[in-house]
PDB file of C-alpha atoms in Angstrom:
ATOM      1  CA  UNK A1473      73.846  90.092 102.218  1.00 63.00           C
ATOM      2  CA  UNK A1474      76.963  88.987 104.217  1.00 80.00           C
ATOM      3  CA  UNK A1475      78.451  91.843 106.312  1.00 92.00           C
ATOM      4  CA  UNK A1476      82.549  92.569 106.997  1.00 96.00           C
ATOM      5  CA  UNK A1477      84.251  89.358 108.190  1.00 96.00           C
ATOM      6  CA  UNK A1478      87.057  89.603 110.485  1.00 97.00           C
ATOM      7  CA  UNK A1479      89.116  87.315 112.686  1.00 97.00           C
ATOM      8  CA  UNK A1480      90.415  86.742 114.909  1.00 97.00           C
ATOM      9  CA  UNK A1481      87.618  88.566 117.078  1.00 96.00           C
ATOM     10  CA  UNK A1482      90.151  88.624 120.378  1.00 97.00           C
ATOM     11  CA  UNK A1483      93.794  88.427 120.359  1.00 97.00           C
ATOM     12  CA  UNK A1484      96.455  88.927 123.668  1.00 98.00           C
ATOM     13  CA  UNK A1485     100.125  89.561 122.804  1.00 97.00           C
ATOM     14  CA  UNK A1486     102.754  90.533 125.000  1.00 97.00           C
ATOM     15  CA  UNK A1487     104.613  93.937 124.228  1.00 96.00           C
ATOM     16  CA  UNK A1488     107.411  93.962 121.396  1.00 97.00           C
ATOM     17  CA  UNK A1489     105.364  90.319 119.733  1.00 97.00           C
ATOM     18  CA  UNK A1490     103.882  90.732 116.246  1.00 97.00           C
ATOM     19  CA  UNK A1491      99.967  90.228 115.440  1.00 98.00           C
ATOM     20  CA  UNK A1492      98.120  90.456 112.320  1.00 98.00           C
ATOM     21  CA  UNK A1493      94.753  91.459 111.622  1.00 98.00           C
ATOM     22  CA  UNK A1494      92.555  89.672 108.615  1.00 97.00           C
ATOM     23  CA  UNK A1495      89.190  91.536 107.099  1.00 97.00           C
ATOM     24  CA  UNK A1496      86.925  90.366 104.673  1.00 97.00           C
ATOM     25  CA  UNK A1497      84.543  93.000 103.295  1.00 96.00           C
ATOM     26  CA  UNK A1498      81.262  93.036 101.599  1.00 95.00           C
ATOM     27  CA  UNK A1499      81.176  91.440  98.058  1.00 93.00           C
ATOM     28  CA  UNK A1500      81.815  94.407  95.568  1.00 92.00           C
ATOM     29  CA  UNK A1501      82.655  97.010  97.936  1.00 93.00           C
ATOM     30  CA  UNK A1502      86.152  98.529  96.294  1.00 92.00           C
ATOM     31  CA  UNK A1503      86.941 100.789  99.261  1.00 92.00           C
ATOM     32  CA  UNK A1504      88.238  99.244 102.623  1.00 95.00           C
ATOM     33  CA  UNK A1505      89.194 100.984 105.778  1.00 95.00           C
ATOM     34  CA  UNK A1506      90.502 100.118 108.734  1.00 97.00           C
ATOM     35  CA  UNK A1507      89.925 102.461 111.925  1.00 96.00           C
ATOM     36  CA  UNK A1508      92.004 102.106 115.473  1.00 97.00           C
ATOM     37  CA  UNK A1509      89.124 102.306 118.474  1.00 95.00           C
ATOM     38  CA  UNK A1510      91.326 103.101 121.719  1.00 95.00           C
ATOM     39  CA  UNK A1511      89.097 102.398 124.350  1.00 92.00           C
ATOM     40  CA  UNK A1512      86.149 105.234 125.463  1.00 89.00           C
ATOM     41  CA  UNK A1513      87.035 107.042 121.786  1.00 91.00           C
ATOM     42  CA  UNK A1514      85.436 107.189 118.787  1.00 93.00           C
ATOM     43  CA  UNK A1515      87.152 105.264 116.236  1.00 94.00           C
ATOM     44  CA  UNK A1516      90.067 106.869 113.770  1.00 94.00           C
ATOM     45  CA  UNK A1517      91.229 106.406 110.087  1.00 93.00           C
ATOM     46  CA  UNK A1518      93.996 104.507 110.152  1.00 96.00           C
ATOM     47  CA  UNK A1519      94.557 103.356 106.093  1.00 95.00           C
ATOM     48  CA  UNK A1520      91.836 103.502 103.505  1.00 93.00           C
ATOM     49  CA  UNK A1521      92.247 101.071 100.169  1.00 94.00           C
ATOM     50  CA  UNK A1522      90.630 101.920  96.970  1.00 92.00           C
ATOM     51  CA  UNK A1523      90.844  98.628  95.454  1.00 90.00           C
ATOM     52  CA  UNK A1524      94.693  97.152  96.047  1.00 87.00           C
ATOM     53  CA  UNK A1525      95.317 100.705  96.014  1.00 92.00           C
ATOM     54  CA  UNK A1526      96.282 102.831  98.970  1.00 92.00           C
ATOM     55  CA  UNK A1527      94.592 106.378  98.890  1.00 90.00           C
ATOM     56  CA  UNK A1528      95.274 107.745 102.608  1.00 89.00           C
ATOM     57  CA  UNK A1529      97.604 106.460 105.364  1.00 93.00           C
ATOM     58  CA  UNK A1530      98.482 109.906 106.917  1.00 90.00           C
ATOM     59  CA  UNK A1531      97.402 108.714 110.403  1.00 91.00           C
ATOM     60  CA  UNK A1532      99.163 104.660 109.895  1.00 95.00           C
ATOM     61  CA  UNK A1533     102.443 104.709 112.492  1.00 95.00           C
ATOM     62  CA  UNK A1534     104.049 103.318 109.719  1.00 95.00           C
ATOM     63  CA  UNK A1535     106.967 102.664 111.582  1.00 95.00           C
ATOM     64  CA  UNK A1536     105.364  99.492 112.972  1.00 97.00           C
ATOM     65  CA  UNK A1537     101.625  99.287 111.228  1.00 98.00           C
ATOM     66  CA  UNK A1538     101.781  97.642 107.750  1.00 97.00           C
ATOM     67  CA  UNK A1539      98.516  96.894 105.799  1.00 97.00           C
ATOM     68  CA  UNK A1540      97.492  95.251 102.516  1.00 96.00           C
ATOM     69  CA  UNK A1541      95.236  94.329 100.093  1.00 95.00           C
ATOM     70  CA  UNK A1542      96.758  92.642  97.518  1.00 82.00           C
ATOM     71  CA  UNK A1543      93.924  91.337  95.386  1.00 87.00           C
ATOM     72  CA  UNK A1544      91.644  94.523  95.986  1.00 85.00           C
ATOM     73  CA  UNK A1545      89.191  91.808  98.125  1.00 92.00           C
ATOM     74  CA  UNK A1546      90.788  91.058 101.535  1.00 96.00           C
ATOM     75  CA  UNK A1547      92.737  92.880 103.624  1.00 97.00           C
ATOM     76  CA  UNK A1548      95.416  92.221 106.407  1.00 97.00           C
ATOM     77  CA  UNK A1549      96.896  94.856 109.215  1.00 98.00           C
ATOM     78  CA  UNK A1550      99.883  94.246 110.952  1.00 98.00           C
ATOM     79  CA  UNK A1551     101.672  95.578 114.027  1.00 98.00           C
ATOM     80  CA  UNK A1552     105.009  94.606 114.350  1.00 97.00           C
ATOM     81  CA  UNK A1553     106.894  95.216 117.341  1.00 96.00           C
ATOM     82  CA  UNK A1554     103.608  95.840 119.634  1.00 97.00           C
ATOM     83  CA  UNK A1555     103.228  98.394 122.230  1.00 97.00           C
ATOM     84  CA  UNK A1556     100.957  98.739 125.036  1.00 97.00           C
ATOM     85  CA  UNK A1557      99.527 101.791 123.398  1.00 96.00           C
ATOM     86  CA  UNK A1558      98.147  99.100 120.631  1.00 97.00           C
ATOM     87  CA  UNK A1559      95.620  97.818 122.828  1.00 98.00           C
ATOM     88  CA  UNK A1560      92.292  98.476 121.145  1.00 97.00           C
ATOM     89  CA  UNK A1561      89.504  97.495 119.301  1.00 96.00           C
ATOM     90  CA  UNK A1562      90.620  97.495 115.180  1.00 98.00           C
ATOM     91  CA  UNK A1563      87.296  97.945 113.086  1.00 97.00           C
ATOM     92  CA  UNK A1564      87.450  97.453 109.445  1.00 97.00           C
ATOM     93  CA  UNK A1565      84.858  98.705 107.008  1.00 95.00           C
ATOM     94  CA  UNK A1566      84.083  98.787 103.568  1.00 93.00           C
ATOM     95  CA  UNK A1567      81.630 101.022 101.107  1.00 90.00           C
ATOM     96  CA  UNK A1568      80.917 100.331  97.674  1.00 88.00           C
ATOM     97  CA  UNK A1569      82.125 103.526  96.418  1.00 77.00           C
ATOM     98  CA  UNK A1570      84.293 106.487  97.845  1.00 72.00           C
ATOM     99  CA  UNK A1571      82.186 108.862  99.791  1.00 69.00           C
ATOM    100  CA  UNK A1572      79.017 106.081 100.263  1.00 75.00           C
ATOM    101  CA  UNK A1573      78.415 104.822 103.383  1.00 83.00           C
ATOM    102  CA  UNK A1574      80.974 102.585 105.231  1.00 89.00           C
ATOM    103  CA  UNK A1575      79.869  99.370 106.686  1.00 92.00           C
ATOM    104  CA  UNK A1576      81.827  98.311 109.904  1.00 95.00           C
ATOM    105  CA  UNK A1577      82.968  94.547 110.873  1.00 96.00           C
ATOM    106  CA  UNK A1578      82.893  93.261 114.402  1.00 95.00           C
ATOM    107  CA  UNK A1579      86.211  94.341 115.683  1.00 96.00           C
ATOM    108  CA  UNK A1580      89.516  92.760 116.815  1.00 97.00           C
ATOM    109  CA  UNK A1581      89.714  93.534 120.382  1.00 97.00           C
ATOM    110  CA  UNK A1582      93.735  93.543 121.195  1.00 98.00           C
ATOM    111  CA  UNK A1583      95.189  93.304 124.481  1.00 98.00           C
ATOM    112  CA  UNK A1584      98.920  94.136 124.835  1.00 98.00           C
ATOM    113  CA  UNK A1585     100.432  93.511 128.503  1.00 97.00           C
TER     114      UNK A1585
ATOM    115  CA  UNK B 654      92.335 119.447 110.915  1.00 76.00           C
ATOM    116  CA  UNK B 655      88.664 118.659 111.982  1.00 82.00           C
ATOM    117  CA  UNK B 656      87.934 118.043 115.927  1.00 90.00           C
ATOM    118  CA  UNK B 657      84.446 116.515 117.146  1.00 95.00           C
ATOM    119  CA  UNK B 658      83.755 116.963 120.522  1.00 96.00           C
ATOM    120  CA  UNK B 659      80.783 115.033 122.003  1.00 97.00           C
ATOM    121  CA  UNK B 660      78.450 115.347 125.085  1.00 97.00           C
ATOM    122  CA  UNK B 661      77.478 114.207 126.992  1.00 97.00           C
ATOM    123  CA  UNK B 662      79.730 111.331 127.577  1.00 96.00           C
ATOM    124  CA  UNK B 663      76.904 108.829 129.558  1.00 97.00           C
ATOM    125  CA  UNK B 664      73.214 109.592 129.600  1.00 98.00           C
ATOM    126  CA  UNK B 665      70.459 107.637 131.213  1.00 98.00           C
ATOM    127  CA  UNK B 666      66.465 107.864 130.399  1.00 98.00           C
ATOM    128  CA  UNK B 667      63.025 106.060 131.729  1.00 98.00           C
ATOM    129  CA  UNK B 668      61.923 104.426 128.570  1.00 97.00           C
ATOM    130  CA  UNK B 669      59.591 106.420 126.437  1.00 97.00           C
ATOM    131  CA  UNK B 670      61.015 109.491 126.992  1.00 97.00           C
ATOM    132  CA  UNK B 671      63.538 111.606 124.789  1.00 98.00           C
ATOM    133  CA  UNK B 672      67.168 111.739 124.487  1.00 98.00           C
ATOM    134  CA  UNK B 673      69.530 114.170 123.213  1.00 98.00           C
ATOM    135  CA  UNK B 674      73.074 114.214 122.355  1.00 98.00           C
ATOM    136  CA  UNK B 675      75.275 117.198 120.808  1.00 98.00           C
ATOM    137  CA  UNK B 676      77.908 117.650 118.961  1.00 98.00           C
ATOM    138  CA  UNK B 677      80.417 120.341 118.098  1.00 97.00           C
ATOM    139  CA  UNK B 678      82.861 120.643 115.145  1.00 95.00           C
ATOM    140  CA  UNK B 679      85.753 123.100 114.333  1.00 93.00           C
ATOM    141  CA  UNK B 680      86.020 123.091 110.379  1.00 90.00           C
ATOM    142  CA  UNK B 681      83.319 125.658 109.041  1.00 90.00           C
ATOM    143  CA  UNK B 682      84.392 123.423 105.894  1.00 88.00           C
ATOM    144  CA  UNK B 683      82.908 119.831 107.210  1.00 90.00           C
ATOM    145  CA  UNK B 684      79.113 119.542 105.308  1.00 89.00           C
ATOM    146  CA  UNK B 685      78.771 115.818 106.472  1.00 89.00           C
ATOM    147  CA  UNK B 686      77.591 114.700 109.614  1.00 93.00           C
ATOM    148  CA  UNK B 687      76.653 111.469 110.298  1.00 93.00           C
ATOM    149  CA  UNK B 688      75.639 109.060 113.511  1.00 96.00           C
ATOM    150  CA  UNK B 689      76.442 105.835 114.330  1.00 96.00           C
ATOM    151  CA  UNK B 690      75.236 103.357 116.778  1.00 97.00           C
ATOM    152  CA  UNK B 691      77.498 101.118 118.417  1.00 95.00           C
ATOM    153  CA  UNK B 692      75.966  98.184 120.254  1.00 94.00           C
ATOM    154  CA  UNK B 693      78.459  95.967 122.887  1.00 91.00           C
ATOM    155  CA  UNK B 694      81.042  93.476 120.698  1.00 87.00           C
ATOM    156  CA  UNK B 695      79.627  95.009 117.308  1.00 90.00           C
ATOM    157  CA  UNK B 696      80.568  97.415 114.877  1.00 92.00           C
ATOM    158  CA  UNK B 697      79.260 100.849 114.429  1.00 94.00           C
ATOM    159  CA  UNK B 698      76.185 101.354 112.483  1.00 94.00           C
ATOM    160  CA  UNK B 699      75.057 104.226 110.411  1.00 93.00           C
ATOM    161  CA  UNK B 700      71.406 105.503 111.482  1.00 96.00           C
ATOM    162  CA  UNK B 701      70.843 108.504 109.943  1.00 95.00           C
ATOM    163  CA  UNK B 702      73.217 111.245 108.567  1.00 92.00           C
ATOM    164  CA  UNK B 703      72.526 115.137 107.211  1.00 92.00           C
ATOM    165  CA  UNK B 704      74.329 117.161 104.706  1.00 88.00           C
ATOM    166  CA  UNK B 705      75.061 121.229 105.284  1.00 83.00           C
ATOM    167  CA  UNK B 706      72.528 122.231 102.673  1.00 83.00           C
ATOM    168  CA  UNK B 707      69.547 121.006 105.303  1.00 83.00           C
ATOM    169  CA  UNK B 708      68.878 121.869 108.692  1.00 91.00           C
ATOM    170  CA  UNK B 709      67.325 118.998 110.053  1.00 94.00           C
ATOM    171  CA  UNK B 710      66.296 115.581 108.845  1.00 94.00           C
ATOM    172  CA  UNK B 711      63.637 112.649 110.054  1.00 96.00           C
ATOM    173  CA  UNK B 712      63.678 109.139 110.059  1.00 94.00           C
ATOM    174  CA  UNK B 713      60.763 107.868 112.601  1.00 96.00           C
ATOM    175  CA  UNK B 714      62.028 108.281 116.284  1.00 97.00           C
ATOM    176  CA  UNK B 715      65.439 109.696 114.878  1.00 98.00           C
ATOM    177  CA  UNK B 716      65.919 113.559 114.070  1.00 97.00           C
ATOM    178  CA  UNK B 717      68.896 115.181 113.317  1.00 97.00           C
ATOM    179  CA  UNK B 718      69.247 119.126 113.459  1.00 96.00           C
ATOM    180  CA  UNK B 719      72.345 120.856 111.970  1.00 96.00           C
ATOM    181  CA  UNK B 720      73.530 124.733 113.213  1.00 94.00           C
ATOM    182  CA  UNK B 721      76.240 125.715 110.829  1.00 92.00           C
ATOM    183  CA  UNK B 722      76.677 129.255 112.350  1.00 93.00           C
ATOM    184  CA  UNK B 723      76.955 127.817 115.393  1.00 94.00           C
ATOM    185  CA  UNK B 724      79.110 124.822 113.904  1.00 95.00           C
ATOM    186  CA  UNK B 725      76.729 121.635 115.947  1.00 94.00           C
ATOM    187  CA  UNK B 726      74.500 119.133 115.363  1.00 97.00           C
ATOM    188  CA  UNK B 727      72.260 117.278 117.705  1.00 98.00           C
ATOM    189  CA  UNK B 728      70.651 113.586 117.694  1.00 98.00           C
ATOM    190  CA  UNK B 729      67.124 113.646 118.657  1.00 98.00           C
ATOM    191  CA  UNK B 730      65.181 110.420 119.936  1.00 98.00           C
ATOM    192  CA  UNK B 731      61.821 109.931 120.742  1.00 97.00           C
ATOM    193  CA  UNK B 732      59.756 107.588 122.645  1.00 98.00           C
ATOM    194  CA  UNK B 733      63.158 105.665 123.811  1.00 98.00           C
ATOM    195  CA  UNK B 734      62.874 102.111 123.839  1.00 97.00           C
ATOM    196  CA  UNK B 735      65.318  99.335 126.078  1.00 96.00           C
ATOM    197  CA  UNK B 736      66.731  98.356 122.162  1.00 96.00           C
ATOM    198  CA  UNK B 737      68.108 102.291 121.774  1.00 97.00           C
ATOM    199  CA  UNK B 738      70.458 101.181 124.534  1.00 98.00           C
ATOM    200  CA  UNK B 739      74.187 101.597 122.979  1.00 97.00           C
ATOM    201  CA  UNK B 740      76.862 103.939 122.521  1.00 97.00           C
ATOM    202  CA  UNK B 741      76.459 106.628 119.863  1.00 98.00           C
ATOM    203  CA  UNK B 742      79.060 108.298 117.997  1.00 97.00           C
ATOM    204  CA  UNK B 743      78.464 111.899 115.699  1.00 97.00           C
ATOM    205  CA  UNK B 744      81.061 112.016 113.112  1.00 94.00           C
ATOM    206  CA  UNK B 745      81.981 115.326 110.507  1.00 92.00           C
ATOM    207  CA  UNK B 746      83.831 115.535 107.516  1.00 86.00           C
ATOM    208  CA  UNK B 747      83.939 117.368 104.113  1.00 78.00           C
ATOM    209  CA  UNK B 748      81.292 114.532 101.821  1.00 69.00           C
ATOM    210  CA  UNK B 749      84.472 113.896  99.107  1.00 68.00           C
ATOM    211  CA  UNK B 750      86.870 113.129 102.070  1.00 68.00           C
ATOM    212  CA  UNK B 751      86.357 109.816 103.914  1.00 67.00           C
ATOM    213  CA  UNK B 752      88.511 110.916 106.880  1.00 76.00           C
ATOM    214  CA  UNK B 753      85.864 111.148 109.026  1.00 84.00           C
ATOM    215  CA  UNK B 754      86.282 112.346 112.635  1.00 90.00           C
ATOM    216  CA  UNK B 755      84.527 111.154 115.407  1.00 93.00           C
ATOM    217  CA  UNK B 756      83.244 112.112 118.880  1.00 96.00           C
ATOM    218  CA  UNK B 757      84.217 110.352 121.833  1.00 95.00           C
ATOM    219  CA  UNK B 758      80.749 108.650 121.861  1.00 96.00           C
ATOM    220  CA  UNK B 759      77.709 108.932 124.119  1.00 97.00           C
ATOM    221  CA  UNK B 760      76.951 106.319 126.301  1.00 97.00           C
ATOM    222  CA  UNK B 761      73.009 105.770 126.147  1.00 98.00           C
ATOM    223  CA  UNK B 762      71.289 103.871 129.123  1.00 98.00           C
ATOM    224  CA  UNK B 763      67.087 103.366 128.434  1.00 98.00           C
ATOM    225  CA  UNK B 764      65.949 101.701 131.448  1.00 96.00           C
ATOM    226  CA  UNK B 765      62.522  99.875 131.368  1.00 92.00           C
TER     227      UNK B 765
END
């Protein structure tokens, strides 16, 4: 069985430039999150997707994090203007239910200077 | 809202012997806690996980004990071996809430 995809695996932006962030989870998983791992933490709950649906973003800066997942498969996360705060690993993981266990991607390590 | 704390932030052990790492949570209403291994450039990995209606649970080398009085958990393993080597991360949250929150991680070192 194929795990989470996600790409790019590194990125480096300058501060105030725009990135976006592309997972692919497991086939038939209907929940997808995607966690913010600030370096030496343990990760946090950024947005979790029930489907193309949206069922928590409480902890998403929304005013410069955007995420989708428009066809309930893929998703994309999007920071737009970046700070240096940004820099961290994003993890994205996906269960087949609510409440099952999560399965974690690789990581996009970002690097804001 | 929930808070994990973790420790101890870096441990080191001769191979074969044990290794513990504890955990303490502040929401007497969290009854899932689970652990996750993190190995270098990977994502986390779920390795064993316990429930609030059990004190401890077994899974070969693995053990997790739960003290809900006391509001911790620990992660027990035995006979370490060089491949244990990782970061580990204890997580709590209520089991119908996926806003898990984690500890700050464990740094485990197993040295041949």
């Amino acid at each position: 069985e194929a795990g989470v995809a996600q790409s790019p695996r590194y990125k480096i932006i300058e501060k105030r430039q725009s990135v976006a962030f592309w997972c692919n989870p497991i086939s038939g998983h209907a929940t997808l999150y995607w966690y913010q791992q600030i370096l030496g933490q343990g990760p946090k709950l950024l947005i979790q997707f029930q489907n193309n649906g949206v069922v928590d973003d409480s902890q998403l800066p929304k005013d410069r994090f955007s995420a989708e997942r428009l066809k309930g498969v893929d998703s994309t996360l999007k920071i737009q203007p970046a700070k240096l705060e940004d820099s961290a690993v994003y993890l994205c993981a996906s269960s087949f239910l609510p409440y099952n266990e999560q399965f974690f991607g690789p990581g996009t390590r970002l690097t804001v200077l | 809202g929930e808070n994990v704390e973790q420790h101890p932030s870096t441990l080191s052990v001769q191979e074969g012997d044990s290794a513990v790492i504890k955990c303490t949570y502040s929401d007497s209403a969290s009854n899932y806690f689970p652990w996750y291994k993190q190995e270098l450039g990977k994502g986390p990995q779920l390795i064993i996980d316990i429930r609030s209606n059990v004190g401890e649970k077994k899974d070969q080398r693995i053990a997790v004990t739960l003290n809900k009085t006391a509001k911790h958990f620990s992660l027990h393993i035995t006979e370490t071996q060089p491949e244990d080597s990782a970061v580990y991360f204890c997580a709590a949250t209520l089991y119908n809430n996926n806003d898990m929150r984690f500890g700050a991680g464990t740094r485990l070192t197993v040295k041949p």
